Coordinates of C-alpha atoms in Angstrom, one line a residue:
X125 CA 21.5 -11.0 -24.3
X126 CA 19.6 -11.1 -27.3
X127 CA 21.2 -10.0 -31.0
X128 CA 19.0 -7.2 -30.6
X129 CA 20.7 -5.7 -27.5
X130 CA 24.1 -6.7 -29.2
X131 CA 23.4 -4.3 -32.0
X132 CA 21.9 -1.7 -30.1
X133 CA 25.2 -2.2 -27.8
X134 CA 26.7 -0.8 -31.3
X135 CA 29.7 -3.3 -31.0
X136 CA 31.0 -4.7 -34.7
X137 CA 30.8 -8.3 -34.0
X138 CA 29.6 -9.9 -37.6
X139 CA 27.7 -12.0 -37.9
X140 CA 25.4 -10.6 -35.2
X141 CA 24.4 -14.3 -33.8
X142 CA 23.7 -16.4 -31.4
X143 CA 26.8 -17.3 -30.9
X144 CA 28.0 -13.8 -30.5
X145 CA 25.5 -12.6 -27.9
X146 CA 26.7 -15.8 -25.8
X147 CA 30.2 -14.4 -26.3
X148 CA 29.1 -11.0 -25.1
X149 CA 27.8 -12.1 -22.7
X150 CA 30.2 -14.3 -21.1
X151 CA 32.8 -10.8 -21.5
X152 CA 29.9 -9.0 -19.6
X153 CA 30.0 -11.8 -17.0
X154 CA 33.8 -11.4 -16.9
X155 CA 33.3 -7.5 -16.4
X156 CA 31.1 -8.3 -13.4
X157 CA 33.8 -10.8 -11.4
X158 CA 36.5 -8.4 -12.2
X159 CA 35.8 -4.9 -11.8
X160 CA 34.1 -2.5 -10.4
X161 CA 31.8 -1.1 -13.3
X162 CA 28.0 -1.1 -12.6
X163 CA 25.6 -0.8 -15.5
X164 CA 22.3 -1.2 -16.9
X165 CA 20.9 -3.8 -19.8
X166 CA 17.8 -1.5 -20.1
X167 CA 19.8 1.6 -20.9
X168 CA 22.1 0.4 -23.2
X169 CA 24.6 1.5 -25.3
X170 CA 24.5 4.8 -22.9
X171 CA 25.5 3.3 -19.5
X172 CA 28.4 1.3 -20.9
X173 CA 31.8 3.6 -22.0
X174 CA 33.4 3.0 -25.3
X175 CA 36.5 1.5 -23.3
X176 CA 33.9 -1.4 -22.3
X177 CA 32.4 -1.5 -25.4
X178 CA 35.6 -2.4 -27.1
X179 CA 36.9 -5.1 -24.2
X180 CA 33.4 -6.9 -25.1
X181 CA 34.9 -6.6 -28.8
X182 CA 38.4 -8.0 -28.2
X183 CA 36.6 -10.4 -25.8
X184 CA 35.1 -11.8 -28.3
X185 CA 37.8 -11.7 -31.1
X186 CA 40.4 -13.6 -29.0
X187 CA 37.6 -16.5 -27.9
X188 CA 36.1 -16.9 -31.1
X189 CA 39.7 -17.6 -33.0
X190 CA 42.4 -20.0 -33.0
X191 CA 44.1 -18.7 -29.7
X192 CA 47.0 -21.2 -30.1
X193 CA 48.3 -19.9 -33.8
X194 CA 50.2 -17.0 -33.1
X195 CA 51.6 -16.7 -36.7
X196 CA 52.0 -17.9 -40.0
X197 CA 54.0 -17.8 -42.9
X198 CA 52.6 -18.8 -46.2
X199 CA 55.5 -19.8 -48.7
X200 CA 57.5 -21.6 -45.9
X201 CA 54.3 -23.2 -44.8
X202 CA 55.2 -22.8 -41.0
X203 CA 53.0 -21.8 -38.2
X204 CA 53.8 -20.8 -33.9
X205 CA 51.8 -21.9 -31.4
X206 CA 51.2 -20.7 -27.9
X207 CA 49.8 -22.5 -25.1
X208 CA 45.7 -22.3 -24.4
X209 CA 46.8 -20.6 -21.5
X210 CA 47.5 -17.4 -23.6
X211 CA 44.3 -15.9 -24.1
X212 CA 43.6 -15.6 -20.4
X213 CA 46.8 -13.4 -20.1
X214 CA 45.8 -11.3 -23.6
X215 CA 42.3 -10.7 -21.7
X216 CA 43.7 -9.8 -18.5
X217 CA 46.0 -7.6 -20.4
X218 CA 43.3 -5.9 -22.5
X219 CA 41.2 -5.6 -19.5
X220 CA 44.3 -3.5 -17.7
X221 CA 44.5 -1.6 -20.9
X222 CA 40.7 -0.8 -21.5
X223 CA 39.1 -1.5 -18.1
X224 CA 42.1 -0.2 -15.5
X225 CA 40.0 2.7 -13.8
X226 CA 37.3 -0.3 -12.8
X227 CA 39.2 -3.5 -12.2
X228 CA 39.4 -4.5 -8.6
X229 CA 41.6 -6.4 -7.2
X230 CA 45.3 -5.7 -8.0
X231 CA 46.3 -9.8 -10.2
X232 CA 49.5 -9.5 -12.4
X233 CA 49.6 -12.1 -15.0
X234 CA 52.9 -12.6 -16.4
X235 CA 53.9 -15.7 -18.8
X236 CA 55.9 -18.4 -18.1
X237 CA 59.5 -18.7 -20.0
X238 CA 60.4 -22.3 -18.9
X239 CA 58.6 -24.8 -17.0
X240 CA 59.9 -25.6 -13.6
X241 CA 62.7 -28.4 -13.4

């Protein structure tokens, strides 16, 4: 993917980089393994829905950040972690959300409470 593409693909990733289009395109690669959708590089945006559009977008928001801060307080200067293991789960559950009519396959991905003893 080329930035190019990425901004004819009319998804509001800034900066539109490098590093973005190899973000997009890992999500696209994602799309590919994991559900059914079918589209075409030469005809975009038009052959890839706004739903799709949008996973790409959250694709990219949750691997480009800190997935392991979950919040933060400023005056009592505390922050939560999660494990690394949380942003597959958030894209799994984003792709149900925005992808359900395509995915294939029928994987439930529910967090742990407690390790096993």
């Amino acid at each position: 993917m080329t930035v190019e593409t990425l901004i004819r693909l009319r998804i509001p990733i800034t900066p539109a980089d490098d590093t973005a289009c190899m973000y997009a395109d890992c999500a696209l690669g994602w799309i590919n393994d994991n559900t059914s959708l079918r589209y075409d590089l030469n005809k975009l945006p038009e052959s890839l829905p706004s739903n799709v559009r949008l996973f790409i977008l959250k694709y990219f928001e949750l691997m480009s950040n800190n997935p392991s801060v979950t919040s933060e307080s400023i005056q009592g200067l505390s922050q939560s972690f999660a494990g690394s293991d949380r942003t597959g789960l958030l894209i799994w559950e984003y792709a149900g959300e925005l992808l359900g009519e395509y995915m294939t396959g029928a994987v439930a991905a529910v967090p742990a409470e407690a390790p096993w003893e």
